[in-house]
Coordinates of C-alpha atoms and ligand atoms in Angstrom, one line a residue:
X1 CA -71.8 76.7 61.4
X2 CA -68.4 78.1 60.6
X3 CA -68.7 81.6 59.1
X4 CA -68.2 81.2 55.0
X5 CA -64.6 81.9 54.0
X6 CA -64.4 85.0 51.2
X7 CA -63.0 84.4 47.5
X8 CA -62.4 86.7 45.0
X9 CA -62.9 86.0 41.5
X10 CA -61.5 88.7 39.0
X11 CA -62.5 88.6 35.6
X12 CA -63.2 91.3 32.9
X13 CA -66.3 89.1 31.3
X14 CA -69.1 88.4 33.3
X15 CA -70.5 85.0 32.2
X16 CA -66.8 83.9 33.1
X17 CA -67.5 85.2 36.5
X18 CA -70.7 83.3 36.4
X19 CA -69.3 79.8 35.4
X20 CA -66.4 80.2 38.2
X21 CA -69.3 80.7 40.7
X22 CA -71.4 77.7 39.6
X23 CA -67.8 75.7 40.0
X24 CA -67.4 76.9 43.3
X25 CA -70.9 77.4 44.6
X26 CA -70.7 76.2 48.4
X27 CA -72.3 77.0 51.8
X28 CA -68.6 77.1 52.9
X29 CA -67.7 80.6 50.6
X30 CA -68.5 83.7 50.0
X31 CA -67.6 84.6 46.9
X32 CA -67.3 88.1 45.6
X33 CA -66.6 89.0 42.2
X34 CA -65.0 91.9 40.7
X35 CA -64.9 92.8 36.4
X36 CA -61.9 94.9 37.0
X37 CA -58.7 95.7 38.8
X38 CA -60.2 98.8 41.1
X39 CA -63.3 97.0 41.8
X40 CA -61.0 93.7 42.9
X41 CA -58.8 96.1 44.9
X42 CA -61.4 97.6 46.8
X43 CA -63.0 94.2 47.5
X44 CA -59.8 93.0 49.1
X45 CA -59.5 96.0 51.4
X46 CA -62.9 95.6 52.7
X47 CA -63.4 92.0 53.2
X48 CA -60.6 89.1 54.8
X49 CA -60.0 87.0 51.1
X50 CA -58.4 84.0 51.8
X51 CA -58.0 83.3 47.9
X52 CA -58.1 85.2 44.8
X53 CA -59.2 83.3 40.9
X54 CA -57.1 85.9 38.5
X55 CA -57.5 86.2 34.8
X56 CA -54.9 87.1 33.1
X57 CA -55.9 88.8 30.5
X58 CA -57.7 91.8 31.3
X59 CA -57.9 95.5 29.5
X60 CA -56.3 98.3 31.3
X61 CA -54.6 97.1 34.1
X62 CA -53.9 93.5 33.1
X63 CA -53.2 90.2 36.0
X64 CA -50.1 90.0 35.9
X65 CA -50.3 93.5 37.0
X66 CA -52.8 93.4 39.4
X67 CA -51.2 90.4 41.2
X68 CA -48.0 92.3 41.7
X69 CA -49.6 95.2 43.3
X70 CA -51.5 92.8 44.8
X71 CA -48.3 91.4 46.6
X72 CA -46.6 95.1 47.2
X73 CA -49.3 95.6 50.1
X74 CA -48.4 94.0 53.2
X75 CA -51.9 92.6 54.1
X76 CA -52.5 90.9 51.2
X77 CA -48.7 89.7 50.3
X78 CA -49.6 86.0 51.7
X79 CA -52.8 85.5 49.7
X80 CA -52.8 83.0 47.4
X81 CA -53.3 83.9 43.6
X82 CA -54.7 81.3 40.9
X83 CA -54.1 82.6 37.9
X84 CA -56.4 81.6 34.9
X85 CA -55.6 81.7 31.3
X86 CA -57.8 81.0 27.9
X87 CA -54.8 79.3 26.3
X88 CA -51.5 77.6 26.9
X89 CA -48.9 80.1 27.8
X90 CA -45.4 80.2 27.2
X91 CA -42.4 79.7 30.0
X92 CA -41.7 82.9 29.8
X93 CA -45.1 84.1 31.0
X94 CA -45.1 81.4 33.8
X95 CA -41.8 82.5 35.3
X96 CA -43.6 86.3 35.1
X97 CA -46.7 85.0 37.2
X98 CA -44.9 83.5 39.5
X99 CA -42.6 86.4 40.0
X100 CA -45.7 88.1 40.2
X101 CA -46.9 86.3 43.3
X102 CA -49.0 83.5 41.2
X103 CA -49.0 80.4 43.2
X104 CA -50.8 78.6 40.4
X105 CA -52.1 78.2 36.8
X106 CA -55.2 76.9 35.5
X107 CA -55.9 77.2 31.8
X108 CA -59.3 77.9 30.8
X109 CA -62.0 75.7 30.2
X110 CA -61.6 75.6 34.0
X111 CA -61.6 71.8 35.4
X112 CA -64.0 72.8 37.7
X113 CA -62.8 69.7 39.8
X114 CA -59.3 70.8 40.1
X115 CA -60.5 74.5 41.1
X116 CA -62.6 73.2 43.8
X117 CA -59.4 71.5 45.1
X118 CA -57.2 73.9 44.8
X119 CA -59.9 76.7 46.3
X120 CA -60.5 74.2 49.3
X121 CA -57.0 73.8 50.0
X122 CA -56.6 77.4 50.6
X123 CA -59.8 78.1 52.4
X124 CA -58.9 75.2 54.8
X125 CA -55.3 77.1 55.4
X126 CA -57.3 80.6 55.4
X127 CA -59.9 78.7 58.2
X128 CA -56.4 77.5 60.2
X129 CA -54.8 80.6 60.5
X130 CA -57.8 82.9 60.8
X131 CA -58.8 80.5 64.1
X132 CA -55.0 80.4 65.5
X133 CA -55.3 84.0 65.3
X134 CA -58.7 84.6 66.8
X135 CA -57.4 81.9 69.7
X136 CA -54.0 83.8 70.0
X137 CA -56.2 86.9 70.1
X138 CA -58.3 85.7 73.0
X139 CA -55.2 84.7 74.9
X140 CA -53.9 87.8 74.8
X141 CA -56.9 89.5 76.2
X142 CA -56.6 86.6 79.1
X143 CA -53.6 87.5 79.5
X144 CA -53.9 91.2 80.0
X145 CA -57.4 90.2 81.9
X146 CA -55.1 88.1 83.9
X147 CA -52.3 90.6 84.2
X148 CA -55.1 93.8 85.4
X149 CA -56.4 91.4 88.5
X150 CA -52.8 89.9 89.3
X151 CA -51.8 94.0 89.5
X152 CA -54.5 94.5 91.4
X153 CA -54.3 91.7 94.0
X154 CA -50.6 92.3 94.4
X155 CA -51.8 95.6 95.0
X156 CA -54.2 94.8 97.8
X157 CA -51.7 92.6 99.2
X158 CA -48.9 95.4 99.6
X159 CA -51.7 97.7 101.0
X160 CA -52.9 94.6 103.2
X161 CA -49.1 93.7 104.0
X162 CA -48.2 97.7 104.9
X163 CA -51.9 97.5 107.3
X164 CA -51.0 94.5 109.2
X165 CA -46.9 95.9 109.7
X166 CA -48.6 99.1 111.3
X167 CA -51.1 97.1 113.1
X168 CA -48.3 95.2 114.6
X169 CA -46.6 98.6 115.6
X170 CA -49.7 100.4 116.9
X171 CA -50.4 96.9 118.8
X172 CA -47.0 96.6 120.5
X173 CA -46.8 100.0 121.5
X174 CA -50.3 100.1 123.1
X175 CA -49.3 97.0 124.6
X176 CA -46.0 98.1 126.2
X177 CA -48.4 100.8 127.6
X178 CA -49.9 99.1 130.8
X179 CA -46.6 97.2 130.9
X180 CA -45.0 99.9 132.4
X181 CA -47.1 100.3 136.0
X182 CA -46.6 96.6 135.6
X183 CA -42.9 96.8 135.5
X184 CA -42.9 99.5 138.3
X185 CA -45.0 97.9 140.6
X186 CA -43.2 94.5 140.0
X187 CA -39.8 95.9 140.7
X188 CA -41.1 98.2 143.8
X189 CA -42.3 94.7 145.5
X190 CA -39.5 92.7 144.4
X191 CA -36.7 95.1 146.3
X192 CA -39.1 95.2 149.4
X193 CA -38.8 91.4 150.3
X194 CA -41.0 90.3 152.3
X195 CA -39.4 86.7 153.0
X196 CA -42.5 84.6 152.6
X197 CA -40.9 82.1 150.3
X198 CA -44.6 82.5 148.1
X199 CA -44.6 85.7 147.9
X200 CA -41.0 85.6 146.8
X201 CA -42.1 82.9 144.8
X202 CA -44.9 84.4 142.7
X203 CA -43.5 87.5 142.2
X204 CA -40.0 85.5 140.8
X205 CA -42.4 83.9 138.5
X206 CA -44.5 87.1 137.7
X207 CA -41.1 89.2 136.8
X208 CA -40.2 86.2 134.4
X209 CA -43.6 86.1 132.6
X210 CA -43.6 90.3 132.5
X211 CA -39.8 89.7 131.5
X212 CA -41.4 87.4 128.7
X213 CA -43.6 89.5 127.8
X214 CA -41.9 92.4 127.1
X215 CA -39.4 90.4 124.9
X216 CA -42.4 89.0 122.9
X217 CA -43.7 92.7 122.3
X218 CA -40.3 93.9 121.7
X219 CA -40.0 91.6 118.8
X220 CA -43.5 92.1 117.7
X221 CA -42.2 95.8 117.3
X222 CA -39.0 95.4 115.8
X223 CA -40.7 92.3 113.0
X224 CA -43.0 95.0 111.6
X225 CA -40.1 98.2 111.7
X226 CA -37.5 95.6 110.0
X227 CA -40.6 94.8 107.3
X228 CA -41.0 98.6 107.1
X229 CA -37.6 99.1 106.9
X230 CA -36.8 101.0 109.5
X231 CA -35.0 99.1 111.5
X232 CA -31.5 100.5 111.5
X233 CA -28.5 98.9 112.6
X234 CA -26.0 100.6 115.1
X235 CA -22.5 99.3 114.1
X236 CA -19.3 99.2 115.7
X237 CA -16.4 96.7 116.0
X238 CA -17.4 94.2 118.5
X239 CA -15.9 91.1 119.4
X240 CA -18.6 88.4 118.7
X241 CA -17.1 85.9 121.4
X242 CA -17.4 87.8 124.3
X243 CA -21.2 89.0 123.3
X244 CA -22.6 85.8 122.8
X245 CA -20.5 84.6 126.0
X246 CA -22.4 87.5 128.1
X247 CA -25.6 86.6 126.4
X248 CA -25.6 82.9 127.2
X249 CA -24.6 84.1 130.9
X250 CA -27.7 86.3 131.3
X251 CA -29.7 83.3 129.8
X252 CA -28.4 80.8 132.4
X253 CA -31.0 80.6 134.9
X254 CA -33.4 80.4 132.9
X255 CA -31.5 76.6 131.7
X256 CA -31.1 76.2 135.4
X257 CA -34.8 76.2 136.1
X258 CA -35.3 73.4 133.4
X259 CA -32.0 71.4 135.1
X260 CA -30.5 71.8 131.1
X261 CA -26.4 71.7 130.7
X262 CA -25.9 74.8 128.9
X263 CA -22.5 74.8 127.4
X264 CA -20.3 77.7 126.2
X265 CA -17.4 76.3 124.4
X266 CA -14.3 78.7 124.6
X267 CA -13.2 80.4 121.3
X268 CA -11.1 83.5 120.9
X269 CA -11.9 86.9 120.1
X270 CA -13.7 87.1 117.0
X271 CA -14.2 90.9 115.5
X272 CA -16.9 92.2 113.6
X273 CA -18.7 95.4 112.6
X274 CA -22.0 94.3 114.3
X275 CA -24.5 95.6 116.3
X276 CA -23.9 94.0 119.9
X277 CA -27.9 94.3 120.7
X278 CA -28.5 92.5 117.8
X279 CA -26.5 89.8 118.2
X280 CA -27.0 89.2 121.1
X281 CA -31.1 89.2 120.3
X282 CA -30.2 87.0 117.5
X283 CA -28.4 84.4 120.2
X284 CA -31.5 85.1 122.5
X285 CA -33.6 84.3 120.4
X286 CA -31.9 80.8 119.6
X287 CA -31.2 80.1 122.9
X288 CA -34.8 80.5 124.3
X289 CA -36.1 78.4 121.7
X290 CA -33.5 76.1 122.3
X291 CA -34.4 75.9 126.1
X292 CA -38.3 75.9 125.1
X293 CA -37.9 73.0 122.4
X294 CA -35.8 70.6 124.7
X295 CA -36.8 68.9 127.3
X296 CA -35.8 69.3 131.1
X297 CA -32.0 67.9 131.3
X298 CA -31.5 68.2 128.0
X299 CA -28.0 69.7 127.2
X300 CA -28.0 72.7 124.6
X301 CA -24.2 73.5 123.6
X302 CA -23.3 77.1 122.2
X303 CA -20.0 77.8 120.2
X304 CA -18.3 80.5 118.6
X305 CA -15.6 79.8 115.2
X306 CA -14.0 81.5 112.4
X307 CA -14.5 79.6 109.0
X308 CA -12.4 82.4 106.8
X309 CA -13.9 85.8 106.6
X310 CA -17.1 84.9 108.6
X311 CA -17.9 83.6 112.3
X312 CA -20.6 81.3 112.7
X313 CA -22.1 81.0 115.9
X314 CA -23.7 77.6 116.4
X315 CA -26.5 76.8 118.8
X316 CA -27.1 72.7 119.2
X317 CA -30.0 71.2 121.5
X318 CA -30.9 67.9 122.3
X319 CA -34.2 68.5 122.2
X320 CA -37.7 68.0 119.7
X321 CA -35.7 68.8 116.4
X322 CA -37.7 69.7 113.6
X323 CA -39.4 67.2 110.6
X324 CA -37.5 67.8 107.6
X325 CA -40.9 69.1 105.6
X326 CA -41.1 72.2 108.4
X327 CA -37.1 73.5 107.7
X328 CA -38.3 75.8 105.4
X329 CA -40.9 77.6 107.0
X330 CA -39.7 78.0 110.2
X331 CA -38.3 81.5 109.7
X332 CA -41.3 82.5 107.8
X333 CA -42.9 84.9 109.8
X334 CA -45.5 83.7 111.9
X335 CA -44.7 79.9 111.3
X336 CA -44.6 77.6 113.9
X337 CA -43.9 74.2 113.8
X338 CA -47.5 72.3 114.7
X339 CA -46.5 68.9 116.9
X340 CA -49.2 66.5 118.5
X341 CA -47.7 67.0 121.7
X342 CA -49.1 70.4 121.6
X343 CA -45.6 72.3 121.9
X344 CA -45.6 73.7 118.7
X345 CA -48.3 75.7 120.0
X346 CA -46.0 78.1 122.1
X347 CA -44.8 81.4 121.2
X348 CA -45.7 83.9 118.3
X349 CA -43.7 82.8 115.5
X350 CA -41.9 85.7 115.1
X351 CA -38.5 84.8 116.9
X352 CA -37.1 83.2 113.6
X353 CA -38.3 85.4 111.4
X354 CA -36.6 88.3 113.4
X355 CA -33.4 86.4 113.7
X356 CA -32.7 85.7 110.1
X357 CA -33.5 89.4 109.2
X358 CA -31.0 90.8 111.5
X359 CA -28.4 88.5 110.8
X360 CA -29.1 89.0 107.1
X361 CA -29.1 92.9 107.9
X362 CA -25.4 92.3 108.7
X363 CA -25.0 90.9 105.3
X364 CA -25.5 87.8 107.5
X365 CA -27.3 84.3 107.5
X366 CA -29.5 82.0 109.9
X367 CA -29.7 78.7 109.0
X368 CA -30.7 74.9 111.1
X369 CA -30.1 71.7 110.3
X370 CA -32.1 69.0 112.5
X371 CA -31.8 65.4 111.8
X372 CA -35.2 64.8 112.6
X373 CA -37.8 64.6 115.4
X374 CA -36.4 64.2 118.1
X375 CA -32.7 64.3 117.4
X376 CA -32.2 68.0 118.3
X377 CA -31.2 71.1 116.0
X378 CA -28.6 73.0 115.5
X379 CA -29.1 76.6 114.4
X380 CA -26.3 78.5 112.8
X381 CA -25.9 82.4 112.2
X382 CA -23.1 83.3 110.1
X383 CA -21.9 87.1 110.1
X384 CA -18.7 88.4 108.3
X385 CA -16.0 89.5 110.4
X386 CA -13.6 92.3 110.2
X387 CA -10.1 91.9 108.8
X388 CA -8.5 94.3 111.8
X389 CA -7.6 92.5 115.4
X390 CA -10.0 92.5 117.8
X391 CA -9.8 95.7 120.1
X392 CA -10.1 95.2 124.0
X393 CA -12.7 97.3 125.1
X394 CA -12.3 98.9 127.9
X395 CA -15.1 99.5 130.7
X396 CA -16.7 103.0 129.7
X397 CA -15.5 105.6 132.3
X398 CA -17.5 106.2 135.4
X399 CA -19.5 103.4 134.9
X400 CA -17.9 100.9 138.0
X401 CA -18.1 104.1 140.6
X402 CA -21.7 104.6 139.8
X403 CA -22.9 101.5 141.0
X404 CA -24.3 101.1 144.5
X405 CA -23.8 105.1 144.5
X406 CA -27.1 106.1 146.2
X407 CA -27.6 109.7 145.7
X408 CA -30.9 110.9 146.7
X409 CA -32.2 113.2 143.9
X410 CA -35.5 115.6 143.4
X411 CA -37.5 114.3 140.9
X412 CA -40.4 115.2 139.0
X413 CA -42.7 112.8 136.9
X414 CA -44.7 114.2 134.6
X415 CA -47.3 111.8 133.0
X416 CA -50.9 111.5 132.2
X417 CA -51.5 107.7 133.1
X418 CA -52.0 107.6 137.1
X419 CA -51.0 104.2 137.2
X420 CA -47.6 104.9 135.5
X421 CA -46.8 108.1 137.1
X422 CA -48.2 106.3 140.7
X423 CA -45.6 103.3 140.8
X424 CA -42.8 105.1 139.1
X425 CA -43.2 107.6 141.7
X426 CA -43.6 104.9 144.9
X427 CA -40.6 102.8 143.3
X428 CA -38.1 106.0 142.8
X429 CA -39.4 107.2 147.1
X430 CA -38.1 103.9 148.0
X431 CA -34.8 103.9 145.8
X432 CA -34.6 107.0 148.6
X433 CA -35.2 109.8 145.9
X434 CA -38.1 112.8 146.6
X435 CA -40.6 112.6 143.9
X436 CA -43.4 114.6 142.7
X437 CA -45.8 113.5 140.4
X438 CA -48.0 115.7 137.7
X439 CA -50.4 114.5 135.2
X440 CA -50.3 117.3 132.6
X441 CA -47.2 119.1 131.1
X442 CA -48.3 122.4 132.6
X443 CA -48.9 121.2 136.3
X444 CA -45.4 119.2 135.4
X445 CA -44.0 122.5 134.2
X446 CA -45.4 124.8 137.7
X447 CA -44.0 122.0 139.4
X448 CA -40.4 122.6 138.0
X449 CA -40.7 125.9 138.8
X450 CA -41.9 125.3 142.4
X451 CA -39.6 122.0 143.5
X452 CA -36.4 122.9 141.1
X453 CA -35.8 119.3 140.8
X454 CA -32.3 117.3 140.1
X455 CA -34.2 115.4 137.0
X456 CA -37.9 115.4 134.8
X457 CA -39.2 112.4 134.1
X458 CA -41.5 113.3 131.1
X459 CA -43.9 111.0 129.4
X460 CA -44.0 112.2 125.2
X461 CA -47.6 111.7 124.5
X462 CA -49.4 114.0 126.4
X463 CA -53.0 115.2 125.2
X464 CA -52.7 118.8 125.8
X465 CA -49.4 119.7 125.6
X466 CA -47.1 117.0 124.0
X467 CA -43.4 116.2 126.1
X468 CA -41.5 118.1 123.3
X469 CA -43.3 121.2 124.1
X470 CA -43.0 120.4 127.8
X471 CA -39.4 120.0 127.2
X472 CA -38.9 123.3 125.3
X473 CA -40.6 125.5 127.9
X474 CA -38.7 123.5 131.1
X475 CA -35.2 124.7 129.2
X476 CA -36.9 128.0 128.7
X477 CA -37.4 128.3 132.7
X478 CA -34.9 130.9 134.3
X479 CA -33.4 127.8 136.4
X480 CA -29.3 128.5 137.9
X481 CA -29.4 124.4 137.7
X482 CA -31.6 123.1 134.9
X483 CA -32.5 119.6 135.4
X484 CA -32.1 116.7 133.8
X485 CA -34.5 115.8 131.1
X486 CA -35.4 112.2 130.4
X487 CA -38.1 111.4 127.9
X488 CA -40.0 108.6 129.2
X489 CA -42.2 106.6 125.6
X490 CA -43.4 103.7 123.9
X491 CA -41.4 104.4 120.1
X492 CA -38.1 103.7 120.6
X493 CA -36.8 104.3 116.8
X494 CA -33.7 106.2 115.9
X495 CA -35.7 108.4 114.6
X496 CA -38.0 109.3 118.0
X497 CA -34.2 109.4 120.2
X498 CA -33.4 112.0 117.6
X499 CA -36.8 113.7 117.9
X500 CA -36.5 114.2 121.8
X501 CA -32.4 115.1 121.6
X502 CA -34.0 118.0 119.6
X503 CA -36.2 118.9 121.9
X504 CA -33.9 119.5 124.5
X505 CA -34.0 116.0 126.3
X506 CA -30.4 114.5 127.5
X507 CA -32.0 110.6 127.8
X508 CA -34.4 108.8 126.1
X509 CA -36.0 105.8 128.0
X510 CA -38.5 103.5 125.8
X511 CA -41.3 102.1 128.0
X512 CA -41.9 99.8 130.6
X513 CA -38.7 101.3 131.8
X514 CA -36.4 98.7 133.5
X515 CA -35.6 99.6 137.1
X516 CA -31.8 98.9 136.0
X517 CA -31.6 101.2 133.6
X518 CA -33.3 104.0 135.7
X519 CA -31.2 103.7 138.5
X520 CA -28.1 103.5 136.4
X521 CA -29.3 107.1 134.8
X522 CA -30.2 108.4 137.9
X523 CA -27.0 107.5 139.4
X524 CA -25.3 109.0 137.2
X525 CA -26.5 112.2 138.1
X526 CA -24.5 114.9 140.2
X527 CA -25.7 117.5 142.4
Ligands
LIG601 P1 -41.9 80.7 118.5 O1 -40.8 80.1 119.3 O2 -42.4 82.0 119.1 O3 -43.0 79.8 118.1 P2 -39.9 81.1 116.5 O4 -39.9 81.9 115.2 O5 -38.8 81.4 117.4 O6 -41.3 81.2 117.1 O7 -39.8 79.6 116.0 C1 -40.7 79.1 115.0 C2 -40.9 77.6 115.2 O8 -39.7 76.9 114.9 C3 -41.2 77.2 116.6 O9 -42.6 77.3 116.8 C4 -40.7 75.8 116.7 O10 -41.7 74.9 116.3 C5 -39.6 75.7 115.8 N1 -38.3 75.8 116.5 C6 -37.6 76.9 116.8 N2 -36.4 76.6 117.5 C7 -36.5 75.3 117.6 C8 -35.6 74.4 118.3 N3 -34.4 74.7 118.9 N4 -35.9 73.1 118.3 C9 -37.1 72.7 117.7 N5 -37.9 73.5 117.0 C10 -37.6 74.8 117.0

C-alpha cells in the first residue's frame, strides 16, 4: 500500500481536533494534530504535510498569523492552508487569509463531506508530486550511475586505444627487425645475376613481396605515431604536379604486370606547402589500391587541377567500386570492404585510414565517390595550395656526379644481430667496399681504432653499450680522419634523427636499409 499522506490539524480545543479526525479518519492519512502554533510549527518541520486544517481563532499567536509565517518559510510556502472559522466572517477577513496564504474557508460546524473533498484533493496533488519527485530522484542517481560507468568505459577505452597504438609501434618495429638481413640478402643476390630466368624470376617476385612488406609495416608504424600524434609533417613548397607525376612513374610496373593503362593526365605546376613524402604516400596509397581493386586491363587514370585555393588530385579506376553502404567506413581504420569474391580480404585496412590523416594533417581532405559495384571509384585528395608561383627546383648539388661513382671505402659494422651485420657486410664487399663486422660497441669501438675506417655503420640498440654511447667514445678516439657515422635503427621519428645528430652521428638510416639509399650515402663519401 501507498505510504499514508500527513495532515496537520491546528486547533486550540481538543474535542475540535477530535471531530476533524473522525471526519477525516482514513487508512490513506496520517493525521497529526497540534493545540497550538509552536507545536504545529514543529510538526511541519519534522514530518512532509501535504495539507494543513487551520483555525482561525486561536490565543497567543492567532491563524491568520501562523499561516503567514507559515508561508515566509520556503519549504512550506506551497502547502495548502484550509482555514476554519466558528462563524461567518467578514470580506475583510477573507481578503486577510488569503493574503495570508489561505487557499480556502470552511466555517465551522465542518461539512465533514466537503473537508474530505477538499483534504483528498490535496493529498492526491501531495501523492503526485511527492512520486514525480521520488522518480526524478531516481533518474538522477541513474543518471550519475550511468554517467560513473560511461567515465569509466571511456576510460578503459582511451587506456585500451593508447595499448593497442603502442602495440602497433612495438609490432612494426620488431617486425622491420628481421627485415633488414632480408633486405640485405635480397639485394646482395639480386646484383649478382645469375641469368637463370627462375632464379631471376623468384627473386623479382621475392623483392616485390619484401618491397610489400615493408610498406605494410611502414604504415602500420606511421597509423599508430599519427594516432599518438607524433607524426610530424616536414613542409616545404613543393609543386604537387611533378610529385604525384614521379610517383605514378615509380608505380608503373607494378600496372604493367596487371596489363592496366595507367594514365597521367598533364596539368601544370601546382605549389603547395606540403610534405613531398607524404604526398606522394598519400598517391601510393591510392594508386596500389587502385591497381589491387581493378581487374587486369582495367585502365586507372590519375590527374592533377586547381579548383581555387586548393588542388585536388583525383585517382579513377575501372575496377570493383565500392557498395554505397561501405563509403563510410572505408577510411576507418582497419575497415575493409568484405566482397564474396574474397578480394576484400586483402590488405590491412590501414591504407585509407593513413591517407585521410595525412591529407587532413595538411589541413587537407580524402574523399571517393564510386557509383557502385563494379563501376570503379574515384578517390579524391584535396590539399590547399600556396598563393606564390611555383619555384623550379633545381637538382641538389653533387647529387648527378655521385652516381655510378664507385669509391671503395673502409667500413665498419657494428651490430649485435649476426644475420644483419652478416649480409650487410657480404652486400657492402661486393659493392667493392672492405668491411669489418663487430657485434658489440666495444669490439666495434677496438675495431675503429685498429682499421681507421672511411665510415661506422652502427646499429642503436645494443645490449651493453647502446649506439649513442658507441658514437660518443668513436668521436672521443684521437683519429687525424674521423669517420663517418651512420646510425643504423628501427625508430625513425623526428625525434630519434634528433637523438643520434646529438650523439655525434652525421646520418640516420631507419631499418631494413634500402641498398639505394646506402650506396647513395656511401657515395657520397670522400677520402
Ligand atoms: P587495404 O587495401 O589494406 O585493405 P585500405 O585502407 O587501403 O586497406 O582500403 C580499405 C578498403 O577500401 C579496402 O579493403 C577495399 O575494400 C576498399 N578500397 C580501397 N580502394 C579501393 C578502390 N580503388 N576500389 C575499390 N575498393 C577500394
Amino acid at each position: 500500500m501507498a505510504r499514508p499522506i500527513d495532515i496537520l490539524l491546528v486547533d486550540d480545543e481538543a474535542r475540535n481536533l477530535d471531530a476533524l479526525e473522525a471526519i477525516l479518519e482514513s487508512p490513506s492519512y496520517r493525521l497529526l494534530r497540534a493545540e497550538n502554533a509552536e507545536r504545529a510549527l514543529r510538526l511541519l518541520l519534522e514530518n512532509d504535510v501535504a495539507a494543513i486544517v487551520l483555525d482561525i481563532k486561536m490565543p497567543q499567536v492567532d491563524g491568520f498569523e501562523l499561516a503567514q509565517m507559515i508561508k515566509n518559510t520556503r519549504r512550506f510556502r506551497e502547502t495548502p492552508i484550509v482555514f476554519l472559522t466558528a462563524h461567518l466572517i467578514d470580506d475583510h477577513n477573507v481578503i486577510a487569509g488569503y493574503d495570508a496564504g489561505a487557499v480556502d474557508y470552511l466555517t465551522k460546524p465542518v461539512n465533514s463531506q466537503v473537508l474530505r473533498h477538499k483534504i483528498a484533493v490535496f493529498a492526491e496533488l501531495f501523492r503526485k508530486t511527492r512520486e514525480l519527485a521520488e522518480l526524478n530522484e531516481k533518474l538522477e542517481e541513474r543518471v550519475k550511475e550511468r554517467t560513473v560507468e560511461l567515465e569509466r568505459s571511456e576510460a578503459a577505452l582511451r587506456v585500451a586505444a593508447q595499448q593497442k597504438d603502442e602495440f602497433l609501434a612495438i609490432l612494426a618495429h620488431e617486425l622491420r627487425n628481421p627485415l633488414g638481413p632480408l633486405r640485405s640478402g635480397l639485394d646482395l643476390l639480386l646484383r649478382r645475376k645469375t641469368g637463370e630466368p627462375a632464379v631471376t624470376r623468384t627473386l623479382g617476385t621475392m623483392n616485390r613481396q619484401l618491397h610489400h612488406m615493408v610498406r605494410l609495416i611502414d604504415d602500420l608504424l606511421d597509423i599508430s605515431r599519427v594516432s599518438r600524434g607524433l607524426l610530424e609533417l616536414k613542409r616545404t613548397p613543393v609543386d604537387l604536379s611533378e610529385i604525384v607525376a614521379a610517383t605514378v612513374e615509380s608505380l608503373r610496373p607494378q600496372f604493367e604486370r596487371r596489363h592496366q593503362q595507367l594514365t597521367l593526365e598533364k596539368s601544370p605546376p601546382i605549389e603547395a606547402m606540403a610534405d613531398s613524402t607524404r604526398v606522394a604516400q598519400i598517391v601510393t596509397n591510392l594508386l596500389t589500391n587502385a591497381s589491387k581493386f581493378t581487374p587486369e586491363r582495367g585502365q586507372i587514370t590519375v590527374g592533377v587541377a586547381q579548383e581555387g585555393e586548393r588542388a585536388l588530385i583525383r585517382v579513377t579506376d575501372s575496377g570493383v567500386g565500392i557498395p554505397a553502404d561501405q563509403i563510410d567506413r572505408i577510411f576507418g581504420m582497419f575497415a575493409r570492404v568484405n566482397r564474396s569474391d574474397g578480394d576484400g580480404a586483402m590488405g590491412l585496412g590501414i591504407g585509407l585510414a593513413l591517407a585521410r590523416r595525412l591529407a587532413e594533417m595538411h589541413e587537407g581532405a580524402l574523399s571517393v565517390a564510386s557509383p557502385g559495384e563494379n563501376a570503379g571509384s574515384t578517390f579524391t585528395v584535396s590539399l590547399p595550395t600556396s598563393p606564390r608561383p611555383p619555384m623550379t627546383v633545381a637538382p641538389s648539388p653533387g647529387a648527378e656526379e655521385a652516381v655510378g661513382a664507385t669509391n671503395p671505402l673502409r667500413i665498419v659494422i657494428i651490430e649485435d644481430n649476426e644475420d644483419v651485420a652478416e649480409s650487410l657486410k657480404e652486400l657492402l664487399e661486393d659493392t667493392g667496399h672492405r668491411v669489418w663486422a663487430a657485434l658489440s660497441g666495444s669490439d666495434g669501438i677496438n675495431l675503429v681504432e685498429e682499421v681507421r675506417p672511411n665510415v661506422v655503420l652502427c646499429d642503436l640498440g645494443l645490449p651493453q653499450m647502446g649506439g649513442v654511447e658507441i658514437c660518443q667514445r668513436i668521436r672521443a678516439l684521437p683519429m687525424k680522419d674521423p669517420p663517418l657515422m651512420v646510425a643504423i635503427t628501427g625508430w625513425g621519428r623526428e625525434e630519434d634523427h634528433r637523438r643520434t645528430r646529438e650523439a655525434g652521428f652525421d646520418h640516420h638510416l631507419v631499418k631494413p636499409v634500402a641498398v639505394d639509399s646506402l650506396d647513395k650515402l656511401l657515395r657520397s663519401v670522400t677520402v
